[in-house]
Amino acid sequence: MEALEATSNGTKAVAKAEDKTEEKPKKDRVARRPLPSLPSAASAADMNQVEYSALADRTAIEWVSLKNYEMFSLSPDGSFPMMKVSRSKAVRLADREAMMVGGGRCFRVSLSNHPKAKTSPSSP
């Protein structure tokens, strides 16, 4: 019997070796650089009390216009701040609870590095 040759567009196809039991060597794994861990306070007594001031926009903006890792609030007074972490997820800063978001309007909140103007008590 004659062996039939497979052709494609007038060119002869090269027969491939069907018995390949040899596996290619695995690529060397890249060694990860050791990174330092976050420092932690042993107790609340080792921590300092801080107070942040923030500015909240008066005009609501669309969810899609917020950038990732930008703070926002659902209320115009800036209470209960949240942070956008992806295009469909936000994190409440009070309890670090993640929530899925499909869209909506919110108020941008930015931490302010401007000191509050202290008013002196008026004398009676």
Backbone atoms as SQL, in Angstrom:
CREATE TABLE atoms (id INTEGER PRIMARY KEY, chain TEXT, resi INTEGER, resn TEXT, atom TEXT, x REAL, y REAL, z REAL);
INSERT INTO atoms VALUES
  (1, 'A', 1, 'MET', 'N', 0.816, -1.185, 0.000),
  (2, 'A', 1, 'MET', 'CA', 0.000, 0.000, 0.000),
  (3, 'A', 1, 'MET', 'C', 0.857, 1.245, 0.000),
  (4, 'A', 2, 'GLU', 'N', 0.327, 2.217, -0.612),
  (5, 'A', 2, 'GLU', 'CA', 1.040, 3.480, -0.684),
  (6, 'A', 2, 'GLU', 'C', 0.570, 4.395, 0.440),
  (7, 'A', 3, 'ALA', 'N', 1.503, 5.170, 0.995),
  (8, 'A', 3, 'ALA', 'CA', 1.149, 6.133, 2.041),
  (9, 'A', 3, 'ALA', 'C', 0.653, 7.407, 1.374),
  (10, 'A', 4, 'LEU', 'N', -0.445, 7.911, 1.866),
  (11, 'A', 4, 'LEU', 'CA', -0.986, 9.149, 1.324),
  (12, 'A', 4, 'LEU', 'C', -0.309, 10.335, 1.989),
  (13, 'A', 5, 'GLU', 'N', 0.012, 11.331, 1.182),
  (14, 'A', 5, 'GLU', 'CA', 0.633, 12.539, 1.717),
  (15, 'A', 5, 'GLU', 'C', -0.429, 13.619, 1.821),
  (16, 'A', 6, 'ALA', 'N', -0.487, 14.234, 2.986),
  (17, 'A', 6, 'ALA', 'CA', -1.448, 15.315, 3.173),
  (18, 'A', 6, 'ALA', 'C', -0.891, 16.585, 2.553),
  (19, 'A', 7, 'THR', 'N', -1.725, 17.279, 1.824),
  (20, 'A', 7, 'THR', 'CA', -1.289, 18.533, 1.216),
  (21, 'A', 7, 'THR', 'C', -2.240, 19.640, 1.606),
  (22, 'A', 8, 'SER', 'N', -1.726, 20.821, 1.568),
  (23, 'A', 8, 'SER', 'CA', -2.533, 21.993, 1.894),
  (24, 'A', 8, 'SER', 'C', -2.092, 23.115, 0.974),
  (25, 'A', 9, 'ASN', 'N', -2.996, 23.592, 0.158),
  (26, 'A', 9, 'ASN', 'CA', -2.706, 24.662, -0.810),
  (27, 'A', 9, 'ASN', 'C', -1.534, 24.310, -1.722),
  (28, 'A', 10, 'GLY', 'N', -1.433, 23.071, -2.076),
  (29, 'A', 10, 'GLY', 'CA', -0.389, 22.680, -2.998),
  (30, 'A', 10, 'GLY', 'C', 0.957, 22.450, -2.361),
  (31, 'A', 11, 'THR', 'N', 1.080, 22.585, -1.038),
  (32, 'A', 11, 'THR', 'CA', 2.354, 22.336, -0.361),
  (33, 'A', 11, 'THR', 'C', 2.213, 21.099, 0.501),
  (34, 'A', 12, 'LYS', 'N', 3.291, 20.378, 0.654),
  (35, 'A', 12, 'LYS', 'CA', 3.263, 19.163, 1.455),
  (36, 'A', 12, 'LYS', 'C', 3.362, 19.518, 2.929),
  (37, 'A', 13, 'ALA', 'N', 2.518, 18.904, 3.735),
  (38, 'A', 13, 'ALA', 'CA', 2.554, 19.124, 5.173),
  (39, 'A', 13, 'ALA', 'C', 3.629, 18.243, 5.780),
  (40, 'A', 14, 'VAL', 'N', 4.366, 18.768, 6.717),
  (41, 'A', 14, 'VAL', 'CA', 5.417, 18.019, 7.386),
  (42, 'A', 14, 'VAL', 'C', 4.788, 17.246, 8.528),
  (43, 'A', 15, 'ALA', 'N', 5.082, 15.983, 8.592),
  (44, 'A', 15, 'ALA', 'CA', 4.538, 15.155, 9.669),
  (45, 'A', 15, 'ALA', 'C', 5.213, 15.527, 10.981),
  (46, 'A', 16, 'LYS', 'N', 4.410, 15.664, 12.034),
  (47, 'A', 16, 'LYS', 'CA', 4.941, 16.024, 13.353),
  (48, 'A', 16, 'LYS', 'C', 5.178, 14.749, 14.142),
  (49, 'A', 17, 'ALA', 'N', 6.167, 14.792, 14.976),
  (50, 'A', 17, 'ALA', 'CA', 6.446, 13.637, 15.830),
  (51, 'A', 17, 'ALA', 'C', 5.342, 13.538, 16.866),
  (52, 'A', 18, 'GLU', 'N', 4.701, 12.396, 16.923),
  (53, 'A', 18, 'GLU', 'CA', 3.572, 12.237, 17.831),
  (54, 'A', 18, 'GLU', 'C', 3.992, 11.765, 19.205),
  (55, 'A', 19, 'ASP', 'N', 5.158, 11.168, 19.310),
  (56, 'A', 19, 'ASP', 'CA', 5.583, 10.596, 20.571),
  (57, 'A', 19, 'ASP', 'C', 6.569, 11.529, 21.267),
  (58, 'A', 20, 'LYS', 'N', 6.057, 12.556, 21.913),
  (59, 'A', 20, 'LYS', 'CA', 6.926, 13.459, 22.668),
  (60, 'A', 20, 'LYS', 'C', 6.650, 13.237, 24.137),
  (61, 'A', 21, 'THR', 'N', 7.460, 12.472, 24.762),
  (62, 'A', 21, 'THR', 'CA', 7.282, 12.195, 26.183),
  (63, 'A', 21, 'THR', 'C', 8.185, 13.071, 27.034),
  (64, 'A', 22, 'GLU', 'N', 9.115, 13.743, 26.381),
  (65, 'A', 22, 'GLU', 'CA', 10.011, 14.609, 27.128),
  (66, 'A', 22, 'GLU', 'C', 9.284, 15.899, 27.487),
  (67, 'A', 23, 'GLU', 'N', 9.409, 16.309, 28.729),
  (68, 'A', 23, 'GLU', 'CA', 8.813, 17.567, 29.159),
  (69, 'A', 23, 'GLU', 'C', 9.882, 18.637, 29.145),
  (70, 'A', 24, 'LYS', 'N', 9.450, 19.824, 28.843),
  (71, 'A', 24, 'LYS', 'CA', 10.388, 20.943, 28.864),
  (72, 'A', 24, 'LYS', 'C', 10.752, 21.246, 30.312),
  (73, 'A', 25, 'PRO', 'N', 11.974, 21.641, 30.552),
  (74, 'A', 25, 'PRO', 'CA', 12.349, 21.966, 31.938),
  (75, 'A', 25, 'PRO', 'C', 11.568, 23.203, 32.402),
  (76, 'A', 26, 'LYS', 'N', 11.155, 23.167, 33.665),
  (77, 'A', 26, 'LYS', 'CA', 10.405, 24.296, 34.216),
  (78, 'A', 26, 'LYS', 'C', 11.313, 25.508, 34.318),
  (79, 'A', 27, 'LYS', 'N', 10.705, 26.654, 34.075),
  (80, 'A', 27, 'LYS', 'CA', 11.482, 27.881, 34.185),
  (81, 'A', 27, 'LYS', 'C', 11.868, 28.096, 35.636),
  (82, 'A', 28, 'ASP', 'N', 13.037, 28.640, 35.798),
  (83, 'A', 28, 'ASP', 'CA', 13.482, 28.923, 37.161),
  (84, 'A', 28, 'ASP', 'C', 12.545, 29.949, 37.775),
  (85, 'A', 29, 'ARG', 'N', 12.128, 29.681, 38.958),
  (86, 'A', 29, 'ARG', 'CA', 11.238, 30.612, 39.635),
  (87, 'A', 29, 'ARG', 'C', 12.040, 31.808, 40.124),
  (88, 'A', 30, 'VAL', 'N', 11.446, 32.960, 39.959),
  (89, 'A', 30, 'VAL', 'CA', 12.122, 34.183, 40.372),
  (90, 'A', 30, 'VAL', 'C', 12.034, 34.284, 41.885),
  (91, 'A', 31, 'ALA', 'N', 13.161, 34.470, 42.514),
  (92, 'A', 31, 'ALA', 'CA', 13.184, 34.600, 43.969),
  (93, 'A', 31, 'ALA', 'C', 12.594, 35.952, 44.351),
  (94, 'A', 32, 'ARG', 'N', 11.645, 35.928, 45.259),
  (95, 'A', 32, 'ARG', 'CA', 11.025, 37.172, 45.697),
  (96, 'A', 32, 'ARG', 'C', 11.900, 37.853, 46.731),
  (97, 'A', 33, 'ARG', 'N', 11.937, 39.145, 46.626),
  (98, 'A', 33, 'ARG', 'CA', 12.722, 39.946, 47.546),
  (99, 'A', 33, 'ARG', 'C', 12.001, 39.994, 48.892),
  (100, 'A', 34, 'PRO', 'N', 12.673, 39.736, 49.977),
  (101, 'A', 34, 'PRO', 'CA', 11.999, 39.801, 51.277),
  (102, 'A', 34, 'PRO', 'C', 11.632, 41.241, 51.616),
  (103, 'A', 35, 'LEU', 'N', 10.399, 41.447, 51.985),
  (104, 'A', 35, 'LEU', 'CA', 9.932, 42.787, 52.318),
  (105, 'A', 35, 'LEU', 'C', 9.705, 42.884, 53.815),
  (106, 'A', 36, 'PRO', 'N', 9.969, 44.050, 54.386),
  (107, 'A', 36, 'PRO', 'CA', 9.762, 44.190, 55.830),
  (108, 'A', 36, 'PRO', 'C', 8.268, 44.220, 56.150),
  (109, 'A', 37, 'SER', 'N', 7.924, 43.753, 57.326),
  (110, 'A', 37, 'SER', 'CA', 6.528, 43.784, 57.740),
  (111, 'A', 37, 'SER', 'C', 6.193, 45.162, 58.292),
  (112, 'A', 38, 'LEU', 'N', 4.906, 45.413, 58.415),
  (113, 'A', 38, 'LEU', 'CA', 4.472, 46.687, 58.970),
  (114, 'A', 38, 'LEU', 'C', 4.760, 46.719, 60.464),
  (115, 'A', 39, 'PRO', 'N', 5.224, 47.863, 60.963),
  (116, 'A', 39, 'PRO', 'CA', 5.435, 47.940, 62.409),
  (117, 'A', 39, 'PRO', 'C', 4.084, 47.993, 63.114),
  (118, 'A', 40, 'SER', 'N', 4.015, 47.410, 64.287),
  (119, 'A', 40, 'SER', 'CA', 2.760, 47.443, 65.022),
  (120, 'A', 40, 'SER', 'C', 3.008, 47.978, 66.420),
  (121, 'A', 41, 'ALA', 'N', 1.987, 48.590, 66.950),
  (122, 'A', 41, 'ALA', 'CA', 2.078, 49.088, 68.318),
  (123, 'A', 41, 'ALA', 'C', 1.678, 47.960, 69.255),
  (124, 'A', 42, 'ALA', 'N', 2.359, 47.869, 70.377),
  (125, 'A', 42, 'ALA', 'CA', 2.072, 46.790, 71.318),
  (126, 'A', 42, 'ALA', 'C', 0.733, 47.002, 72.009),
  (127, 'A', 43, 'SER', 'N', 0.395, 48.242, 72.288),
  (128, 'A', 43, 'SER', 'CA', -0.878, 48.522, 72.940),
  (129, 'A', 43, 'SER', 'C', -1.324, 49.930, 72.558),
  (130, 'A', 44, 'ALA', 'N', -2.530, 50.268, 72.943),
  (131, 'A', 44, 'ALA', 'CA', -3.056, 51.606, 72.650),
  (132, 'A', 44, 'ALA', 'C', -2.259, 52.682, 73.389),
  (133, 'A', 45, 'ALA', 'N', -1.626, 52.316, 74.485),
  (134, 'A', 45, 'ALA', 'CA', -0.823, 53.285, 75.233),
  (135, 'A', 45, 'ALA', 'C', 0.399, 53.721, 74.425),
  (136, 'A', 46, 'ASP', 'N', 0.853, 52.867, 73.498),
  (137, 'A', 46, 'ASP', 'CA', 2.000, 53.207, 72.664),
  (138, 'A', 46, 'ASP', 'C', 1.610, 54.072, 71.474),
  (139, 'A', 47, 'MET', 'N', 0.318, 54.292, 71.280),
  (140, 'A', 47, 'MET', 'CA', -0.153, 55.056, 70.125),
  (141, 'A', 47, 'MET', 'C', -0.416, 56.507, 70.502),
  (142, 'A', 48, 'ASN', 'N', -0.312, 57.354, 69.507),
  (143, 'A', 48, 'ASN', 'CA', -0.630, 58.771, 69.686),
  (144, 'A', 48, 'ASN', 'C', -2.049, 59.028, 69.225),
  (145, 'A', 49, 'GLN', 'N', -2.715, 59.938, 69.878),
  (146, 'A', 49, 'GLN', 'CA', -4.049, 60.320, 69.454),
  (147, 'A', 49, 'GLN', 'C', -3.908, 61.385, 68.370),
  (148, 'A', 50, 'VAL', 'N', -4.592, 61.182, 67.267),
  (149, 'A', 50, 'VAL', 'CA', -4.522, 62.142, 66.167),
  (150, 'A', 50, 'VAL', 'C', -5.930, 62.553, 65.775),
  (151, 'A', 51, 'GLU', 'N', -5.994, 63.690, 65.162),
  (152, 'A', 51, 'GLU', 'CA', -7.272, 64.201, 64.687),
  (153, 'A', 51, 'GLU', 'C', -7.044, 64.744, 63.290),
  (154, 'A', 52, 'TYR', 'N', -7.845, 64.280, 62.348),
  (155, 'A', 52, 'TYR', 'CA', -7.718, 64.713, 60.973),
  (156, 'A', 52, 'TYR', 'C', -8.855, 65.666, 60.626),
  (157, 'A', 53, 'SER', 'N', -8.523, 66.621, 59.792),
  (158, 'A', 53, 'SER', 'CA', -9.594, 67.459, 59.250),
  (159, 'A', 53, 'SER', 'C', -9.685, 67.147, 57.760),
  (160, 'A', 54, 'ALA', 'N', -10.871, 67.241, 57.237),
  (161, 'A', 54, 'ALA', 'CA', -11.088, 66.909, 55.830),
  (162, 'A', 54, 'ALA', 'C', -12.021, 67.935, 55.213),
  (163, 'A', 55, 'LEU', 'N', -11.971, 67.992, 53.901),
  (164, 'A', 55, 'LEU', 'CA', -12.863, 68.863, 53.148),
  (165, 'A', 55, 'LEU', 'C', -13.780, 67.991, 52.308),
  (166, 'A', 56, 'ALA', 'N', -15.072, 68.291, 52.337),
  (167, 'A', 56, 'ALA', 'CA', -16.034, 67.535, 51.541),
  (168, 'A', 56, 'ALA', 'C', -16.609, 68.458, 50.476),
  (169, 'A', 57, 'ASP', 'N', -16.692, 67.953, 49.245),
  (170, 'A', 57, 'ASP', 'CA', -17.294, 68.735, 48.163),
  (171, 'A', 57, 'ASP', 'C', -18.756, 68.999, 48.473),
  (172, 'A', 58, 'ARG', 'N', -19.228, 70.137, 48.017),
  (173, 'A', 58, 'ARG', 'CA', -20.638, 70.469, 48.203),
  (174, 'A', 58, 'ARG', 'C', -21.501, 69.909, 47.085),
  (175, 'A', 59, 'THR', 'N', -20.869, 69.581, 45.971),
  (176, 'A', 59, 'THR', 'CA', -21.591, 69.078, 44.810),
  (177, 'A', 59, 'THR', 'C', -21.304, 67.591, 44.637),
  (178, 'A', 60, 'ALA', 'N', -22.357, 66.834, 44.435),
  (179, 'A', 60, 'ALA', 'CA', -22.191, 65.399, 44.230),
  (180, 'A', 60, 'ALA', 'C', -21.605, 65.135, 42.846),
  (181, 'A', 61, 'ILE', 'N', -20.785, 64.082, 42.768),
  (182, 'A', 61, 'ILE', 'CA', -20.180, 63.697, 41.494),
  (183, 'A', 61, 'ILE', 'C', -20.548, 62.251, 41.204),
  (184, 'A', 62, 'GLU', 'N', -20.361, 61.821, 39.983),
  (185, 'A', 62, 'GLU', 'CA', -20.654, 60.450, 39.585),
  (186, 'A', 62, 'GLU', 'C', -19.553, 59.520, 40.085),
  (187, 'A', 63, 'TRP', 'N', -19.934, 58.301, 40.406),
  (188, 'A', 63, 'TRP', 'CA', -19.010, 57.279, 40.881),
  (189, 'A', 63, 'TRP', 'C', -17.870, 57.052, 39.903),
  (190, 'A', 64, 'VAL', 'N', -18.167, 57.045, 38.605),
  (191, 'A', 64, 'VAL', 'CA', -17.138, 56.743, 37.608),
  (192, 'A', 64, 'VAL', 'C', -16.080, 57.836, 37.522),
  (193, 'A', 65, 'SER', 'N', -16.387, 59.039, 37.992),
  (194, 'A', 65, 'SER', 'CA', -15.397, 60.111, 37.918),
  (195, 'A', 65, 'SER', 'C', -14.407, 60.087, 39.083),
  (196, 'A', 66, 'LEU', 'N', -14.675, 59.271, 40.103),
  (197, 'A', 66, 'LEU', 'CA', -13.711, 59.112, 41.199),
  (198, 'A', 66, 'LEU', 'C', -12.559, 58.230, 40.737),
  (199, 'A', 67, 'LYS', 'N', -11.358, 58.554, 41.151),
  (200, 'A', 67, 'LYS', 'CA', -10.209, 57.707, 40.855),
  (201, 'A', 67, 'LYS', 'C', -10.094, 56.646, 41.943),
  (202, 'A', 68, 'ASN', 'N', -9.397, 55.568, 41.638),
  (203, 'A', 68, 'ASN', 'CA', -9.158, 54.543, 42.645),
  (204, 'A', 68, 'ASN', 'C', -8.391, 55.135, 43.817),
  (205, 'A', 69, 'TYR', 'N', -8.726, 54.695, 45.018),
  (206, 'A', 69, 'TYR', 'CA', -8.113, 55.126, 46.276),
  (207, 'A', 69, 'TYR', 'C', -8.419, 56.571, 46.623),
  (208, 'A', 70, 'GLU', 'N', -9.510, 57.094, 46.085),
  (209, 'A', 70, 'GLU', 'CA', -9.978, 58.419, 46.457),
  (210, 'A', 70, 'GLU', 'C', -11.068, 58.269, 47.506),
  (211, 'A', 71, 'MET', 'N', -11.076, 59.159, 48.482),
  (212, 'A', 71, 'MET', 'CA', -12.072, 59.096, 49.537),
  (213, 'A', 71, 'MET', 'C', -13.342, 59.801, 49.097),
  (214, 'A', 72, 'PHE', 'N', -14.479, 59.308, 49.592),
  (215, 'A', 72, 'PHE', 'CA', -15.761, 59.923, 49.287),
  (216, 'A', 72, 'PHE', 'C', -16.729, 59.643, 50.427),
  (217, 'A', 73, 'SER', 'N', -17.856, 60.315, 50.375),
  (218, 'A', 73, 'SER', 'CA', -18.918, 60.107, 51.353),
  (219, 'A', 73, 'SER', 'C', -20.245, 60.112, 50.619),
  (220, 'A', 74, 'LEU', 'N', -21.219, 59.456, 51.189),
  (221, 'A', 74, 'LEU', 'CA', -22.542, 59.461, 50.580),
  (222, 'A', 74, 'LEU', 'C', -23.365, 60.654, 51.053),
  (223, 'A', 75, 'SER', 'N', -22.873, 61.356, 52.053),
  (224, 'A', 75, 'SER', 'CA', -23.592, 62.517, 52.553),
  (225, 'A', 75, 'SER', 'C', -22.757, 63.780, 52.335),
  (226, 'A', 76, 'PRO', 'N', -23.419, 64.926, 52.150),
  (227, 'A', 76, 'PRO', 'CA', -22.676, 66.160, 51.855),
  (228, 'A', 76, 'PRO', 'C', -21.830, 66.670, 53.015),
  (229, 'A', 77, 'ASP', 'N', -22.108, 66.199, 54.249),
  (230, 'A', 77, 'ASP', 'CA', -21.296, 66.663, 55.374),
  (231, 'A', 77, 'ASP', 'C', -20.010, 65.861, 55.539),
  (232, 'A', 78, 'GLY', 'N', -19.791, 64.831, 54.721),
  (233, 'A', 78, 'GLY', 'CA', -18.554, 64.051, 54.750),
  (234, 'A', 78, 'GLY', 'C', -18.531, 62.976, 55.800),
  (235, 'A', 79, 'SER', 'N', -19.648, 62.730, 56.465),
  (236, 'A', 79, 'SER', 'CA', -19.656, 61.701, 57.498),
  (237, 'A', 79, 'SER', 'C', -19.581, 60.312, 56.868),
  (238, 'A', 80, 'PHE', 'N', -19.116, 59.359, 57.624),
  (239, 'A', 80, 'PHE', 'CA', -18.924, 57.976, 57.197),
  (240, 'A', 80, 'PHE', 'C', -18.109, 57.891, 55.902),
  (241, 'A', 81, 'PRO', 'N', -16.843, 58.302, 55.961),
  (242, 'A', 81, 'PRO', 'CA', -16.024, 58.283, 54.744),
  (243, 'A', 81, 'PRO', 'C', -15.761, 56.878, 54.239),
  (244, 'A', 82, 'MET', 'N', -15.639, 56.782, 52.926),
  (245, 'A', 82, 'MET', 'CA', -15.326, 55.521, 52.255),
  (246, 'A', 82, 'MET', 'C', -14.203, 55.770, 51.273),
  (247, 'A', 83, 'MET', 'N', -13.665, 54.675, 50.718),
  (248, 'A', 83, 'MET', 'CA', -12.608, 54.796, 49.735),
  (249, 'A', 83, 'MET', 'C', -12.916, 53.886, 48.556),
  (250, 'A', 84, 'LYS', 'N', -12.777, 54.423, 47.360),
  (251, 'A', 84, 'LYS', 'CA', -12.962, 53.625, 46.159),
  (252, 'A', 84, 'LYS', 'C', -11.684, 52.830, 45.930),
  (253, 'A', 85, 'VAL', 'N', -11.796, 51.508, 45.809),
  (254, 'A', 85, 'VAL', 'CA', -10.612, 50.674, 45.630),
  (255, 'A', 85, 'VAL', 'C', -10.554, 50.027, 44.249),
  (256, 'A', 86, 'SER', 'N', -11.665, 49.998, 43.533),
  (257, 'A', 86, 'SER', 'CA', -11.678, 49.538, 42.148),
  (258, 'A', 86, 'SER', 'C', -12.917, 50.136, 41.502),
  (259, 'A', 87, 'ARG', 'N', -13.130, 49.822, 40.226),
  (260, 'A', 87, 'ARG', 'CA', -14.266, 50.465, 39.572),
  (261, 'A', 87, 'ARG', 'C', -15.602, 49.949, 40.073),
  (262, 'A', 88, 'SER', 'N', -15.599, 48.844, 40.803),
  (263, 'A', 88, 'SER', 'CA', -16.856, 48.304, 41.299),
  (264, 'A', 88, 'SER', 'C', -16.820, 47.964, 42.788),
  (265, 'A', 89, 'LYS', 'N', -15.858, 48.504, 43.530),
  (266, 'A', 89, 'LYS', 'CA', -15.755, 48.168, 44.944),
  (267, 'A', 89, 'LYS', 'C', -15.308, 49.367, 45.757),
  (268, 'A', 90, 'ALA', 'N', -15.908, 49.500, 46.952),
  (269, 'A', 90, 'ALA', 'CA', -15.540, 50.560, 47.894),
  (270, 'A', 90, 'ALA', 'C', -15.338, 49.934, 49.267),
  (271, 'A', 91, 'VAL', 'N', -14.605, 50.635, 50.128),
  (272, 'A', 91, 'VAL', 'CA', -14.347, 50.165, 51.483),
  (273, 'A', 91, 'VAL', 'C', -14.772, 51.252, 52.450),
  (274, 'A', 92, 'ARG', 'N', -15.573, 50.875, 53.454),
  (275, 'A', 92, 'ARG', 'CA', -15.924, 51.812, 54.520),
  (276, 'A', 92, 'ARG', 'C', -14.724, 51.922, 55.439),
  (277, 'A', 93, 'LEU', 'N', -14.281, 53.131, 55.712),
  (278, 'A', 93, 'LEU', 'CA', -13.085, 53.312, 56.528),
  (279, 'A', 93, 'LEU', 'C', -13.348, 53.036, 58.001),
  (280, 'A', 94, 'ALA', 'N', -14.584, 53.147, 58.440),
  (281, 'A', 94, 'ALA', 'CA', -14.894, 52.930, 59.850),
  (282, 'A', 94, 'ALA', 'C', -14.679, 51.485, 60.267),
  (283, 'A', 95, 'ASP', 'N', -15.107, 50.532, 59.425),
  (284, 'A', 95, 'ASP', 'CA', -14.981, 49.126, 59.801),
  (285, 'A', 95, 'ASP', 'C', -14.252, 48.287, 58.755),
  (286, 'A', 96, 'ARG', 'N', -13.701, 48.908, 57.728),
  (287, 'A', 96, 'ARG', 'CA', -12.934, 48.248, 56.667),
  (288, 'A', 96, 'ARG', 'C', -13.739, 47.175, 55.950),
  (289, 'A', 97, 'GLU', 'N', -15.031, 47.379, 55.852),
  (290, 'A', 97, 'GLU', 'CA', -15.919, 46.432, 55.177),
  (291, 'A', 97, 'GLU', 'C', -15.998, 46.789, 53.698),
  (292, 'A', 98, 'ALA', 'N', -15.743, 45.822, 52.834),
  (293, 'A', 98, 'ALA', 'CA', -15.808, 46.055, 51.385),
  (294, 'A', 98, 'ALA', 'C', -17.252, 45.922, 50.926),
  (295, 'A', 99, 'MET', 'N', -17.626, 46.738, 49.949),
  (296, 'A', 99, 'MET', 'CA', -18.972, 46.673, 49.394),
  (297, 'A', 99, 'MET', 'C', -18.906, 46.849, 47.893),
  (298, 'A', 100, 'MET', 'N', -19.772, 46.146, 47.189),
  (299, 'A', 100, 'MET', 'CA', -19.827, 46.239, 45.736),
  (300, 'A', 100, 'MET', 'C', -20.644, 47.474, 45.355),
  (301, 'A', 101, 'VAL', 'N', -20.189, 48.170, 44.310),
  (302, 'A', 101, 'VAL', 'CA', -20.849, 49.397, 43.868),
  (303, 'A', 101, 'VAL', 'C', -21.044, 49.324, 42.363),
  (304, 'A', 102, 'GLY', 'N', -22.249, 49.606, 41.907),
  (305, 'A', 102, 'GLY', 'CA', -22.539, 49.601, 40.479),
  (306, 'A', 102, 'GLY', 'C', -22.537, 50.992, 39.889),
  (307, 'A', 103, 'GLY', 'N', -22.731, 52.011, 40.702),
  (308, 'A', 103, 'GLY', 'CA', -22.768, 53.387, 40.231),
  (309, 'A', 103, 'GLY', 'C', -23.517, 54.238, 41.222),
  (310, 'A', 104, 'GLY', 'N', -23.643, 55.507, 40.914),
  (311, 'A', 104, 'GLY', 'CA', -24.355, 56.425, 41.786),
  (312, 'A', 104, 'GLY', 'C', -23.608, 57.736, 41.919),
  (313, 'A', 105, 'ARG', 'N', -24.086, 58.549, 42.843),
  (314, 'A', 105, 'ARG', 'CA', -23.479, 59.853, 43.083),
  (315, 'A', 105, 'ARG', 'C', -22.947, 59.900, 44.507),
  (316, 'A', 106, 'CYS', 'N', -21.829, 60.589, 44.684),
  (317, 'A', 106, 'CYS', 'CA', -21.199, 60.688, 45.998),
  (318, 'A', 106, 'CYS', 'C', -20.497, 62.032, 46.116),
  (319, 'A', 107, 'PHE', 'N', -20.011, 62.318, 47.303),
  (320, 'A', 107, 'PHE', 'CA', -19.322, 63.575, 47.578),
  (321, 'A', 107, 'PHE', 'C', -17.854, 63.272, 47.842),
  (322, 'A', 108, 'ARG', 'N', -16.975, 63.888, 47.082),
  (323, 'A', 108, 'ARG', 'CA', -15.530, 63.669, 47.225),
  (324, 'A', 108, 'ARG', 'C', -15.067, 64.249, 48.560),
  (325, 'A', 109, 'VAL', 'N', -14.215, 63.519, 49.239),
  (326, 'A', 109, 'VAL', 'CA', -13.646, 63.961, 50.514),
  (327, 'A', 109, 'VAL', 'C', -12.138, 63.953, 50.370),
  (328, 'A', 110, 'SER', 'N', -11.504, 65.052, 50.774),
  (329, 'A', 110, 'SER', 'CA', -10.043, 65.090, 50.731),
  (330, 'A', 110, 'SER', 'C', -9.526, 65.509, 52.094),
  (331, 'A', 111, 'LEU', 'N', -8.509, 64.780, 52.531),
  (332, 'A', 111, 'LEU', 'CA', -7.893, 65.131, 53.809),
  (333, 'A', 111, 'LEU', 'C', -7.193, 66.473, 53.657),
  (334, 'A', 112, 'SER', 'N', -7.373, 67.303, 54.634),
  (335, 'A', 112, 'SER', 'CA', -6.820, 68.646, 54.560),
  (336, 'A', 112, 'SER', 'C', -5.587, 68.743, 55.433),
  (337, 'A', 113, 'ASN', 'N', -4.560, 69.356, 54.891),
  (338, 'A', 113, 'ASN', 'CA', -3.377, 69.592, 55.713),
  (339, 'A', 113, 'ASN', 'C', -3.342, 71.044, 56.187),
  (340, 'A', 114, 'HIS', 'N', -4.447, 71.727, 56.010),
  (341, 'A', 114, 'HIS', 'CA', -4.545, 73.100, 56.485),
  (342, 'A', 114, 'HIS', 'C', -5.045, 73.087, 57.924),
  (343, 'A', 115, 'PRO', 'N', -4.348, 73.759, 58.824),
  (344, 'A', 115, 'PRO', 'CA', -4.805, 73.769, 60.205),
  (345, 'A', 115, 'PRO', 'C', -6.113, 74.552, 60.326),
  (346, 'A', 116, 'LYS', 'N', -6.920, 74.117, 61.279),
  (347, 'A', 116, 'LYS', 'CA', -8.170, 74.827, 61.531),
  (348, 'A', 116, 'LYS', 'C', -7.840, 76.168, 62.168),
  (349, 'A', 117, 'ALA', 'N', -8.609, 77.166, 61.781),
  (350, 'A', 117, 'ALA', 'CA', -8.440, 78.482, 62.408),
  (351, 'A', 117, 'ALA', 'C', -9.102, 78.418, 63.769),
  (352, 'A', 118, 'LYS', 'N', -8.293, 78.626, 64.792),
  (353, 'A', 118, 'LYS', 'CA', -8.851, 78.583, 66.142),
  (354, 'A', 118, 'LYS', 'C', -9.407, 79.964, 66.472),
  (355, 'A', 119, 'THR', 'N', -10.607, 79.946, 66.940),
  (356, 'A', 119, 'THR', 'CA', -11.220, 81.228, 67.308),
  (357, 'A', 119, 'THR', 'C', -11.092, 81.392, 68.808),
  (358, 'A', 120, 'SER', 'N', -10.789, 82.574, 69.190),
  (359, 'A', 120, 'SER', 'CA', -10.674, 82.835, 70.625),
  (360, 'A', 120, 'SER', 'C', -12.062, 83.148, 71.170),
  (361, 'A', 121, 'PRO', 'N', -12.324, 82.683, 72.362),
  (362, 'A', 121, 'PRO', 'CA', -13.640, 82.971, 72.935),
  (363, 'A', 121, 'PRO', 'C', -13.791, 84.459, 73.136),
  (364, 'A', 122, 'SER', 'N', -14.943, 84.978, 72.791),
  (365, 'A', 122, 'SER', 'CA', -15.165, 86.415, 72.937),
  (366, 'A', 122, 'SER', 'C', -15.485, 86.734, 74.399),
  (367, 'A', 123, 'SER', 'N', -14.998, 87.864, 74.811),
  (368, 'A', 123, 'SER', 'CA', -15.197, 88.283, 76.198),
  (369, 'A', 123, 'SER', 'C', -16.576, 88.917, 76.347),
  (370, 'A', 124, 'PRO', 'N', -17.280, 88.603, 77.452),
  (371, 'A', 124, 'PRO', 'CA', -18.595, 89.237, 77.635),
  (372, 'A', 124, 'PRO', 'C', -18.492, 90.643, 78.110);
